[in-house]
XYZ file of C-alpha atoms in Angstrom:
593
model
C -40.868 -15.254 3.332
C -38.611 -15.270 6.296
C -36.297 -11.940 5.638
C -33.578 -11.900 8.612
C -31.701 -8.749 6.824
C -33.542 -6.707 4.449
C -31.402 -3.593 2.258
C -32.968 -0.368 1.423
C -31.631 2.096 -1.018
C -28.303 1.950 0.307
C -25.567 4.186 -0.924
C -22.176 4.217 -0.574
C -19.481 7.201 -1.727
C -16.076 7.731 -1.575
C -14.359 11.175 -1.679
C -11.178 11.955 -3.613
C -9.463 15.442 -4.014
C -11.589 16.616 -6.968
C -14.483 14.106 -7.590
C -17.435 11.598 -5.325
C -17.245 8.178 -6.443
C -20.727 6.574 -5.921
C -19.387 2.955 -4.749
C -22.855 1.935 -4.196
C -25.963 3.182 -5.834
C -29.397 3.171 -4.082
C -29.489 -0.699 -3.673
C -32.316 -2.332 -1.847
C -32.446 -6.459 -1.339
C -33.223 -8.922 0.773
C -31.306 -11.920 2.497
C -33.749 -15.022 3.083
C -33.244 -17.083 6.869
C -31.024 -19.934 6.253
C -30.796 -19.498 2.249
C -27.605 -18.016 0.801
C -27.514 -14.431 -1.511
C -24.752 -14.805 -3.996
C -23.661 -11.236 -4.717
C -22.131 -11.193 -8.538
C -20.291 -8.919 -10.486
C -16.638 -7.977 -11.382
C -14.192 -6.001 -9.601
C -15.158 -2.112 -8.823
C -18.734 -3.607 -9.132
C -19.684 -2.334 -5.215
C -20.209 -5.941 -4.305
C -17.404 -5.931 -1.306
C -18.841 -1.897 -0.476
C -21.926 -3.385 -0.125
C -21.228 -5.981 2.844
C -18.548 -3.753 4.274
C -21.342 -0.706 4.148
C -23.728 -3.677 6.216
C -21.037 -3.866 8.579
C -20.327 -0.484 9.366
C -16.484 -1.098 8.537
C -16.261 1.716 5.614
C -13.221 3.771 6.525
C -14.616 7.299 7.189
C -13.094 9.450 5.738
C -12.682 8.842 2.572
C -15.661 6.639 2.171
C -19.467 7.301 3.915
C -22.278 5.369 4.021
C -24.314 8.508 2.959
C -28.642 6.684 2.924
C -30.388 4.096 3.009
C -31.104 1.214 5.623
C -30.172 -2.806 6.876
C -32.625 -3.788 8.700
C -31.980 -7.119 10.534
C -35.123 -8.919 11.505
C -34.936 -10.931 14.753
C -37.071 -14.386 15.236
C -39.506 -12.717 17.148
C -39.979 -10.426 14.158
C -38.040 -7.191 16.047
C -36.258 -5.063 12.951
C -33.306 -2.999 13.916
C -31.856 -0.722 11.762
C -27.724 -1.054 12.046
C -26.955 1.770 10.003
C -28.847 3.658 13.017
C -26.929 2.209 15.376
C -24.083 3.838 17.931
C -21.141 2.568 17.597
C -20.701 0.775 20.993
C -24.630 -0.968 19.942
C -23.119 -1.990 16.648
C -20.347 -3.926 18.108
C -22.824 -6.443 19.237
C -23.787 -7.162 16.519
C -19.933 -7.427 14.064
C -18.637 -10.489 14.966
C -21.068 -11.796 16.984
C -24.542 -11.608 15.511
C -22.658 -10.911 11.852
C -19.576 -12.444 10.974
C -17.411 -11.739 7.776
C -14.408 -14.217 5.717
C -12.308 -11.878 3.759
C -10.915 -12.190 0.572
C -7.245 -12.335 1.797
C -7.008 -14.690 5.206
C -3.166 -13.622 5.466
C -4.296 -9.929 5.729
C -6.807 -10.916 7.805
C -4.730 -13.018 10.284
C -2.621 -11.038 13.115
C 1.252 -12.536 11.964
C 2.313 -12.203 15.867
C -0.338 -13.966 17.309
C -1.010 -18.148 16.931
C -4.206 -19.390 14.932
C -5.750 -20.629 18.029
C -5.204 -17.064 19.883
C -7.095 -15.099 17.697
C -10.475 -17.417 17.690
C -9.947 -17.525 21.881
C -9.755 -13.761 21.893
C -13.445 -13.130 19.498
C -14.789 -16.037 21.505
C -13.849 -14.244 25.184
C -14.639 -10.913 23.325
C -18.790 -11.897 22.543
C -19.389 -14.931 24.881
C -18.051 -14.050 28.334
C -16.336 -17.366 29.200
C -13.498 -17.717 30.312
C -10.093 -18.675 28.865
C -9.905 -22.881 29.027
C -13.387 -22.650 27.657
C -12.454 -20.840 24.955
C -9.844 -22.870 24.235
C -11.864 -25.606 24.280
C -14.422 -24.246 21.541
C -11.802 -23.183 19.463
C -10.739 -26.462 19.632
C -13.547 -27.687 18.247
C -14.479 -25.274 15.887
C -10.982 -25.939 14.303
C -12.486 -30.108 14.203
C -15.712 -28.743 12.639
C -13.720 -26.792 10.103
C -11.866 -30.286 9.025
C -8.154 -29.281 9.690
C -5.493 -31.650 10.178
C -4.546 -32.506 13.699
C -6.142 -29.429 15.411
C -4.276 -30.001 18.448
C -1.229 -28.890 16.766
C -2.628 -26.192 14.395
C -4.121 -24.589 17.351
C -0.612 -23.373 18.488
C 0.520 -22.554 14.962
C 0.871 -19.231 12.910
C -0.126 -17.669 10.143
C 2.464 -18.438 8.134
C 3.006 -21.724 9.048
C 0.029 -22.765 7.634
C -1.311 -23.176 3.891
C -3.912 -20.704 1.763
C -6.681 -23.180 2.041
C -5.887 -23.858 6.090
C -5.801 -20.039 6.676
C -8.807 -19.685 4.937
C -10.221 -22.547 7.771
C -9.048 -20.594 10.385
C -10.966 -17.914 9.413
C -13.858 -19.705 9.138
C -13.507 -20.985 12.086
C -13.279 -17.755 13.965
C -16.104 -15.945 11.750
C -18.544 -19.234 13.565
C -17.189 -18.838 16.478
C -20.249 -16.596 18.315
C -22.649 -18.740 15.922
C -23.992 -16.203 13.775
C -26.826 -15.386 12.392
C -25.093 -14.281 9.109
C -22.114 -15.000 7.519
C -20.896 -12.650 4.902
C -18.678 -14.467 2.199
C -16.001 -12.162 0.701
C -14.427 -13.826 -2.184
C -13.404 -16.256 0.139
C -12.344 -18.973 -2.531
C -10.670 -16.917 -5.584
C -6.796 -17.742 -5.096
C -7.564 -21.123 -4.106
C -6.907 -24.621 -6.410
C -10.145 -25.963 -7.388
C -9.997 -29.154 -4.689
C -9.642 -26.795 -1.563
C -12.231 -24.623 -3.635
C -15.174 -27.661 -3.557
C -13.676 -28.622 0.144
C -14.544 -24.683 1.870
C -18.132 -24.979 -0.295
C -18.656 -27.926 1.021
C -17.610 -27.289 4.217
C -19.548 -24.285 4.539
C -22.988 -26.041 2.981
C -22.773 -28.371 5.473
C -22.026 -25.697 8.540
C -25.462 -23.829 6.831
C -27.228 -26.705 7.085
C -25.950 -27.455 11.001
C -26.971 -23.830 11.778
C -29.755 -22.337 10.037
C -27.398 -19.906 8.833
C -28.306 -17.387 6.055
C -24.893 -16.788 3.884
C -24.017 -13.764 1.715
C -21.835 -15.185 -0.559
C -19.309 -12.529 -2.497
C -17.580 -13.748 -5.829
C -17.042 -12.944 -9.616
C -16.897 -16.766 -10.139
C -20.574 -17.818 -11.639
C -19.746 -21.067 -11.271
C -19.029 -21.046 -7.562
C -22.653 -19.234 -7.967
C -24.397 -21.849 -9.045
C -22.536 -24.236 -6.763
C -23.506 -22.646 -3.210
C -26.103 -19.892 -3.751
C -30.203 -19.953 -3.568
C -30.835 -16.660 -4.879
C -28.619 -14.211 -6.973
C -27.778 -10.270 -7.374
C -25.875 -8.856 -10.134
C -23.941 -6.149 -9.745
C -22.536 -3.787 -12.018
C -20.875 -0.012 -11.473
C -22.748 -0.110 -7.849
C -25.952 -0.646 -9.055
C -28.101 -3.942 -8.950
C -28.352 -5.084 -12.926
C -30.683 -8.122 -12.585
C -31.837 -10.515 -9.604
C -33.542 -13.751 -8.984
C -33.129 -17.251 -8.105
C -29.993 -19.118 -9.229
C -31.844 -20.728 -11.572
C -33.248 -17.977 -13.410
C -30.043 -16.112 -13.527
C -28.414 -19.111 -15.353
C -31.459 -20.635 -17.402
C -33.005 -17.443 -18.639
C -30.371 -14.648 -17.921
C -32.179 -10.689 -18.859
C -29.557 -8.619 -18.676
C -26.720 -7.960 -21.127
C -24.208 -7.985 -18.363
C -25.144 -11.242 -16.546
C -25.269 -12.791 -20.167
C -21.865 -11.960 -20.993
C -20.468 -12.870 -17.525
C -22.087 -16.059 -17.890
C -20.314 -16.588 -21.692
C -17.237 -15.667 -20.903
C -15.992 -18.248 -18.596
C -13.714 -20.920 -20.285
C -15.564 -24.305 -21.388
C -15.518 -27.656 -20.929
C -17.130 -29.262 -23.594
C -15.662 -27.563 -26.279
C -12.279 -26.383 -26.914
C -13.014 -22.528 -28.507
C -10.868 -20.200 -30.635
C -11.604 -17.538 -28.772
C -13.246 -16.767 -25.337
C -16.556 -14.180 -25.145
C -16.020 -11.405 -23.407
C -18.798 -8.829 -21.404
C -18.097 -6.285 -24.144
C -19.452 -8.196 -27.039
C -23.238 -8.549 -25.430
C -23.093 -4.491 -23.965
C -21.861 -1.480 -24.747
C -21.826 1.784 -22.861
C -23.272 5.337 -23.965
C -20.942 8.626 -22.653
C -24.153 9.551 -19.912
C -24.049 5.901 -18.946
C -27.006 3.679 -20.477
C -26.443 -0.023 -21.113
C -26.985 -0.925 -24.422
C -27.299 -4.652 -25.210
C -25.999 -5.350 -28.741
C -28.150 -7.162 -31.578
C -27.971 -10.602 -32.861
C -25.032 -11.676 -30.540
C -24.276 -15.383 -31.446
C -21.882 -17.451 -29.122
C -21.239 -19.660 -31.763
C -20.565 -17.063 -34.118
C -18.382 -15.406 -32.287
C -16.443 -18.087 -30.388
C -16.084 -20.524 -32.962
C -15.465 -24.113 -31.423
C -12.831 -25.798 -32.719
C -13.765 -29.508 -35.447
C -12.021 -32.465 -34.151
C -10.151 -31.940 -37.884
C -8.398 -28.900 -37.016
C -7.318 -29.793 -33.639
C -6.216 -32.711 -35.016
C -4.102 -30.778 -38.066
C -2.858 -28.021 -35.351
C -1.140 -31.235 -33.641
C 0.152 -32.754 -36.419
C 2.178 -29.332 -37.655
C 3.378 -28.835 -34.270
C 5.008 -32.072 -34.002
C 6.477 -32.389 -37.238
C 9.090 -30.319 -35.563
C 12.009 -30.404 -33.348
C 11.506 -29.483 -29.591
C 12.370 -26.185 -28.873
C 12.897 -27.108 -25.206
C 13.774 -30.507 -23.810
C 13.444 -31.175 -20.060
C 15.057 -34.074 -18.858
C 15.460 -35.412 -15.478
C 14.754 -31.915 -13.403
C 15.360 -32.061 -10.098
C 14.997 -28.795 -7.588
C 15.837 -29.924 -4.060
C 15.244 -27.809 -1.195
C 17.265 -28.580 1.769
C 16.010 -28.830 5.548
C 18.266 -27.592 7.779
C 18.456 -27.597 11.911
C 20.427 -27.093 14.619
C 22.457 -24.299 15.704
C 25.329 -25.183 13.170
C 22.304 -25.772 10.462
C 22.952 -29.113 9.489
C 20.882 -30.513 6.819
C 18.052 -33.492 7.817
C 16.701 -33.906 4.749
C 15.511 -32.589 1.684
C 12.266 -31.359 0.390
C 11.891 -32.621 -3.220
C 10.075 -30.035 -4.809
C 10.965 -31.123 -8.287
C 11.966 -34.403 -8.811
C 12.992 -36.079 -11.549
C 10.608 -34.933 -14.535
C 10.630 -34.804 -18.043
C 8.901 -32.982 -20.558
C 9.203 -31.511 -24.095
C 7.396 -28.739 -25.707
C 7.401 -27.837 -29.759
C 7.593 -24.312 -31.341
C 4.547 -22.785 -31.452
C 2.918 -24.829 -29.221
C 1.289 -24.068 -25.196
C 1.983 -26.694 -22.814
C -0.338 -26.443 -19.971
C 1.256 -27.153 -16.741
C -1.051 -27.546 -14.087
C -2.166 -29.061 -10.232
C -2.987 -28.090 -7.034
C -0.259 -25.376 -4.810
C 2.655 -27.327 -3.800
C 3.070 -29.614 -6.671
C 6.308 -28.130 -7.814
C 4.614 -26.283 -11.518
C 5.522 -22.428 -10.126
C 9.163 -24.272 -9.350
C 9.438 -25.999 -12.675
C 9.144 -22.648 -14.214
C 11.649 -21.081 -12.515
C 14.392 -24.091 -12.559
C 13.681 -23.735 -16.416
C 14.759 -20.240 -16.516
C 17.411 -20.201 -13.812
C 15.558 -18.088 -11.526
C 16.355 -21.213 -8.946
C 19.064 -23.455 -10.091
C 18.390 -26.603 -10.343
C 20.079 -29.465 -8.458
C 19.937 -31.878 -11.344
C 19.208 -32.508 -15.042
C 19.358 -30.690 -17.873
C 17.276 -28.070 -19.687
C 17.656 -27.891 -23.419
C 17.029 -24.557 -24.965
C 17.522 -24.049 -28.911
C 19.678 -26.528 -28.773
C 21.734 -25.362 -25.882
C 22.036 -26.477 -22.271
C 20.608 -23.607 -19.612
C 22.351 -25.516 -16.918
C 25.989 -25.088 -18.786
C 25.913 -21.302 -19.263
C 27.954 -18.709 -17.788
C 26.115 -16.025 -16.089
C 27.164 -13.729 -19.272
C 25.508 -16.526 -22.043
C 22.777 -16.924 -20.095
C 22.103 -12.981 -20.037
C 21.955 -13.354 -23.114
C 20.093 -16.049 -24.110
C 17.519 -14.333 -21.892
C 16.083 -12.504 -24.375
C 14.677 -15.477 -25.739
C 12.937 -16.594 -23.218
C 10.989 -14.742 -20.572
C 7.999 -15.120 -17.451
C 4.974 -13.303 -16.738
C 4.360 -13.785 -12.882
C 1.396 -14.513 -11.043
C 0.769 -10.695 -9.239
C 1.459 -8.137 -11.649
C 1.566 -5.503 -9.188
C 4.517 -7.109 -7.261
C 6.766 -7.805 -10.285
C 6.163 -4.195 -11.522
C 8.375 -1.190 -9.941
C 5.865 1.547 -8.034
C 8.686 3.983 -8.547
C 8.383 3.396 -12.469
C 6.013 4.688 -15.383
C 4.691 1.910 -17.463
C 7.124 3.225 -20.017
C 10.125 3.349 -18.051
C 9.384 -0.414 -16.819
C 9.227 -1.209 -20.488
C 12.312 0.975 -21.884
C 14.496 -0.781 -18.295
C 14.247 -3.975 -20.520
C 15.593 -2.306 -23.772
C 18.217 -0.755 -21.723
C 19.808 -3.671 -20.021
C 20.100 -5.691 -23.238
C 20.796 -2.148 -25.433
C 17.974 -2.736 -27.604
C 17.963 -0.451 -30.551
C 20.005 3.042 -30.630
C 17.883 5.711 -29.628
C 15.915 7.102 -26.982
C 12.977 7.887 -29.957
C 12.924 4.541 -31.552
C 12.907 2.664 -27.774
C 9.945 5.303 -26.966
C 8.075 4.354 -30.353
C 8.969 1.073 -29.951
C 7.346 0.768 -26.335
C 3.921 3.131 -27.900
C 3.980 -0.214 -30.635
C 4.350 -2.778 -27.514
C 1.158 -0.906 -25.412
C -0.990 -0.658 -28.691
C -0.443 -4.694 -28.823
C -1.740 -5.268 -25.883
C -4.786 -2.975 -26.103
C -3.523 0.051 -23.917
C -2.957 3.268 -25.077
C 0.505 5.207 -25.535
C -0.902 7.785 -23.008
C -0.374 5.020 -20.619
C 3.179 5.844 -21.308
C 3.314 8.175 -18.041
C 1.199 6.795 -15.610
C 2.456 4.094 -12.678
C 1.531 0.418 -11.602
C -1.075 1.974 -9.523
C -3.339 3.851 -11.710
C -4.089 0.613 -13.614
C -6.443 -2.323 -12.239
C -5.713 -5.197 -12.379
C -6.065 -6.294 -15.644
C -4.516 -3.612 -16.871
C -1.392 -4.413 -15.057
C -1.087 -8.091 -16.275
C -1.247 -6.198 -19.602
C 1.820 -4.826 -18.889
C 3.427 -7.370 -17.796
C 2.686 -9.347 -21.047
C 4.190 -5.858 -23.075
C 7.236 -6.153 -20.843
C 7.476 -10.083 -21.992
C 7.276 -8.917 -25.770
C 9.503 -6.599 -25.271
C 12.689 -8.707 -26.265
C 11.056 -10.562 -29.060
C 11.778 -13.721 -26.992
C 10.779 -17.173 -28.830
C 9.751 -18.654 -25.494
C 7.169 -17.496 -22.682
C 6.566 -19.101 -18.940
C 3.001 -17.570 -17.940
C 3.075 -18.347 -14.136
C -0.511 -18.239 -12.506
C -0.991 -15.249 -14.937
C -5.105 -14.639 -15.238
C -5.669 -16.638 -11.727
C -6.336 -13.474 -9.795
C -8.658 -11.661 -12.374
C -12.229 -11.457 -12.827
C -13.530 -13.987 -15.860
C -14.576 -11.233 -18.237
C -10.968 -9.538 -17.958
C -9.374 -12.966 -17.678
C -11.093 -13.474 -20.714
C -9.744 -10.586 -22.584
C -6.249 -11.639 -20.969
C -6.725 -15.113 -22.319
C -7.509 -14.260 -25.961
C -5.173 -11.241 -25.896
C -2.101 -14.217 -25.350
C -3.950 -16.994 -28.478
C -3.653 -13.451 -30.548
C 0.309 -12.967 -29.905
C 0.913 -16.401 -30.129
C -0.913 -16.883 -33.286
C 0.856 -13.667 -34.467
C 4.743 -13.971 -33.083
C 4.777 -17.668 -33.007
C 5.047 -17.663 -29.657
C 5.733 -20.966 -27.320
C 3.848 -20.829 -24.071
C 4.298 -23.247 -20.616
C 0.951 -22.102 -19.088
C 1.260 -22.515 -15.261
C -2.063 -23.059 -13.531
C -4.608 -24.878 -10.857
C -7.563 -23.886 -13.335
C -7.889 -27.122 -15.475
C -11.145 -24.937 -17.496
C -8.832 -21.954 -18.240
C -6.192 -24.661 -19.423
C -8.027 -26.489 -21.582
C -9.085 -23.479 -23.753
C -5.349 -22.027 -23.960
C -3.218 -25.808 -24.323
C -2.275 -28.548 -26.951
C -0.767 -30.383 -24.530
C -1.509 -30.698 -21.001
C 1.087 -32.250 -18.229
C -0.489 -32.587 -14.557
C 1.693 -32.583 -11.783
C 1.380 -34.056 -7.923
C 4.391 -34.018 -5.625
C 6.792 -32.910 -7.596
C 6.296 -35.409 -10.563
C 4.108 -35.542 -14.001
C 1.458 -38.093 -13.279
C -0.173 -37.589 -16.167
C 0.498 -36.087 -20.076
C -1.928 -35.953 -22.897
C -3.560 -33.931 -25.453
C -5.958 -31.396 -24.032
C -8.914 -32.911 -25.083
C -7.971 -36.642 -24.265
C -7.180 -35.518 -20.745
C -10.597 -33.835 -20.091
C -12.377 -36.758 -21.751
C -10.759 -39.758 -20.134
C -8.114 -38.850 -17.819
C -5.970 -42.030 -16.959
C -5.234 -41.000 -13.194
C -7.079 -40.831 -10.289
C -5.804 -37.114 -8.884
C -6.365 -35.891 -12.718
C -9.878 -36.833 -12.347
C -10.006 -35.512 -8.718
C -8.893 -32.321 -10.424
C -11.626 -32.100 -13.394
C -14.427 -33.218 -10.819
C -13.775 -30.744 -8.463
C -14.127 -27.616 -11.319
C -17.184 -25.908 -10.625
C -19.170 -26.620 -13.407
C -22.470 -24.167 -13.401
C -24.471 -26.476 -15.514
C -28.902 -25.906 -15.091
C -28.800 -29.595 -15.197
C -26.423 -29.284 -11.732
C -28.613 -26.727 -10.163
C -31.823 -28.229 -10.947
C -29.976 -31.339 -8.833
C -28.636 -29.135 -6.238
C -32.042 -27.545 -5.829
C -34.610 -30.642 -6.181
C -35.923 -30.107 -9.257
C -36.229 -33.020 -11.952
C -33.049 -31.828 -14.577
């Protein structure tokens, strides 16, 4: 077996004022020339310790790379240890030997400096050429990496460019000294599911080109099973179970991996409720991983019969529409000139129509840029719209004074996409919540608004303890938690969930997911569910309305649109959803499925 990086009992801790947090736990494993290591677990697992502990780029202090070794194995056969290393010997190696994509490209990316600057300056850095040569390999790297007209992107920024073509870019400059390894940080997670197969893809095919071995980061399974050869689990910094793609998804071992693998949304059946990792495990107070006895999937996640869908529709739309959308239009104007004049428009919205019932989740969904994040907020009148009308209980949004409208607001409300943005830092959960009760003078006293938020964190499994802590004690998860308390907070009839789970592992987006079927079940709650995951979609909607450009292409049941979607960028859509099926990596890999 040819080994070109081989981990031994590495260990990773971080020091806070009182306590050592072991980030990563005596791991040893091996990366195979030319084969790709996919690195599973969810967040706070160690998996991103682990490759920044590889790379030496653990900020010291607080955190210290404290034993253990990574040995990388030259073709001659050579080892060199680059934990061992001095600094100045290492920096051969980062960048140019070992090259990393990180999770966030706009982090990544210097905002001052153009797209095509920062690939010239690693290339000059490692090769030694000079500057027109560099120029011309980055302008070929940025060819390789299939963006649009790379003589113009070459002189753009950051921000001038989309998630999926920063992403490129930093692509492009992580194989710009050719590596030998490419380490993978979760470099598809906010992306729709068409750039998503496009940066596998791409990156398959620059293995292939290469010989490059990739160590592939991700909570995603299915991105697992799409890209990797051989798979780690990881789990509270230790490794939980390892082996070849295949085994990991035929014959799983470990109570962890099998939950991770249950809990992601599914295609072919439309469920009441999503697994979660906590139903296969639990955890004793030293520690131990206890697998739990006679755990049934299809006792616990009950698919739904063709029947009851069928009788769920039906008592949904023997009603009246609680909102009617007719003709929405939210043009952006494009302005130039010293004076500003306006050129043009930018049609973000245009023209659609839609209605949803009481009780009922409409899932919006399609790729970033098709106008579902703006639809949202034209419905609210968080961006006014330029034309049409949004019915709401009967009454027009569009025709309310500022004062109505306040006050209709308590009837409808948003969860956003980032939690940790829409919450206040300089705010306790509690006061976040109580803010809410004050502005609309919800009840009379500062006891029953206090009990009242206690009631709100119960609801959405937190504890009134959380009362007193802030946004940043709280992962992620946690925080979307929250957000959804906040939401209940008024009562409201109506709820826009805007890219709400998109950013959270599948095993908490699963307890996210089932924690909003529970309130809507219980409150009668009506959802718009805005998202580019058609999987997670499907398990939450009745109805499903796909947007491109600014219009509805397609509407249909949720089930009729998975099974025979009419239009061609609806079935671009479903296609391009990673799938994780044996029978798809037995294809991927060879083997007869």
């Amino acid at each position: 077996m040819d080994v070109i990086l081989e981990v031994k009992n590495l260990t990773t801790e971080f020091r806070a004022e009182r306590q050592v947090v072991t980030a990563v736990n005596n791991i040893s494993f091996s990366l195979r020339r030319g084969k790709t290591l996919g690195i599973v677990g969810e967040s706070g697992s160690g998996k991103s310790v682990t490759s920044l502990s590889i790379m030496r780029l653990i900020p010291d202090p607080p955190g210290k790379i404290v034993g253990g070794q990574a040995l990388f194995t030259e073709k001659g056969g050579e080892q060199t240890d680059l934990l061992a290393l001095p600094e100045y010997q290492m920096r051969n190696y980062r960048g140019n030997r070992i090259s990393m994509i990180f999770q966030e490209p706009m982090t990544s990316l210097n905002p001052v400096f153009r797209c095509g600057d920062q690939i010239i300056e690693a290339i000059m850095l490692h090769q030694k050429c000079n500057k027109d040569e560099a120029w011309q390999k980055t302008l070929q790297l940025l060819k390789e990496v299939q963006l649009p007209r790379p003589e113009t992107m070459i002189y753009q920024y950051p921000h001038q460019l989309s998630g999926g073509q920063k992403q490129r870019v930093m692509i492009a400059m992580a194989m710009s000294c050719n590596p030998d390894i490419l380490i993978a940080d979760e470099p598809t997670t906010a992306l729709d599911v068409t750039v998503q197969a496009t940066i596998l893809d791409l990156m398959r095919d620059l293995q292939s080109k290469r010989d490059m071995s990739i160590m592939f980061i991700t909570h995603d399974l299915g991105v697992v099973a799409e890209i990797a050869d051989e798979v780690i689990v990881m789990y509270k910094g230790a490794i939980v179970e390892a082996g070849s793609v295949l085994q990991i998804f035929e014959n799983p071992q470990h109570p962890y991996t099998k939950g991770l693998l249950a809990c992601r949304p599914r295609l072919d059946k439309k469920l009441k409720i999503l697994p979660t990792v906590r139903d296969f495990m639990e955890e004793t107070s030293d520690g131990a991983i206890i697998e739990r006895e006679n755990v049934s999937i299809d006792e616990k996640s009950i698919a739904f019969t063709s029947e009851e869908i069928i009788a769920r529709n039906e008592k949904l739309f023997a009603k009246e529409p609680l909102l009617n959308v007719k003709n929405l239009e939210v043009h952006f104007p494009v302005k130039t000139g010293v004076f500003g004049a306006t050129k043009g428009y930018v049609k973000a919205v245009d023209g659609i129509s839609f209605s949803v019932m009481p009780g009922e989740t409409l899932g919006l969904v399609g790729e970033s840029g098709c106008g579902k994040t703006t639809t949202g907020r034209a419905i609210l009148r968080l961006i006014e719209p330029t034309g049409g009308s949004v019915i709401f209980d009967g009454k027009n949004i569009r025709d309310l004074s500022r004062g109505n409208l306040k006050n209709l607001r308590k009837d409808f409300q948003i969860i956003f996409q980032d939690p940790y943005s829409s919450l206040n830092p300089r705010l306790s959960v509690g006061g976040a919540i109580m803010e809410v009760l004050n502005v609309h003078n919800i009840m009379t006293s500062e006891k029953e608004r206090r009990d009242y938020v206690s009631y709100l964190l119960e609801k959405v499994n937190l504890s009134p303890h959380h009362f007193y802590n802030y946004p940043h004690e709280f992962s992620g998860g946690q925080r979307q938690r929250i957000c959804i308390a906040r939401a209940l907070a008024l009562k409201p009839k109506f709820l826009i969930c805007d890219e709400s789970v998109s950013a959270l592992d599948v095993s908490v987006q699963a307890q996210a997911l089932n924690l909003l079927v529970s309130l809507r079940n219980e409150f009668n709650l009506t959802y718009i569910f805005i998202s580019h995951d058609l999987s997670v979609v499907k398990f939450i909607s009745d109805r499903i309305a796909v947007m491109s450009k600014g219009k509805i292409v397609e509407t249909g049941y949720a089930n009729d649109i998975y099974e025979n979607p009419k239009e061609e960028y609806t079935r671009n859509l479903i296609e391009a959803i990673p799938k994780g099926s044996i029978d798809e990596i037995k294809l991927r890999k060879g083997f007869a499925a």
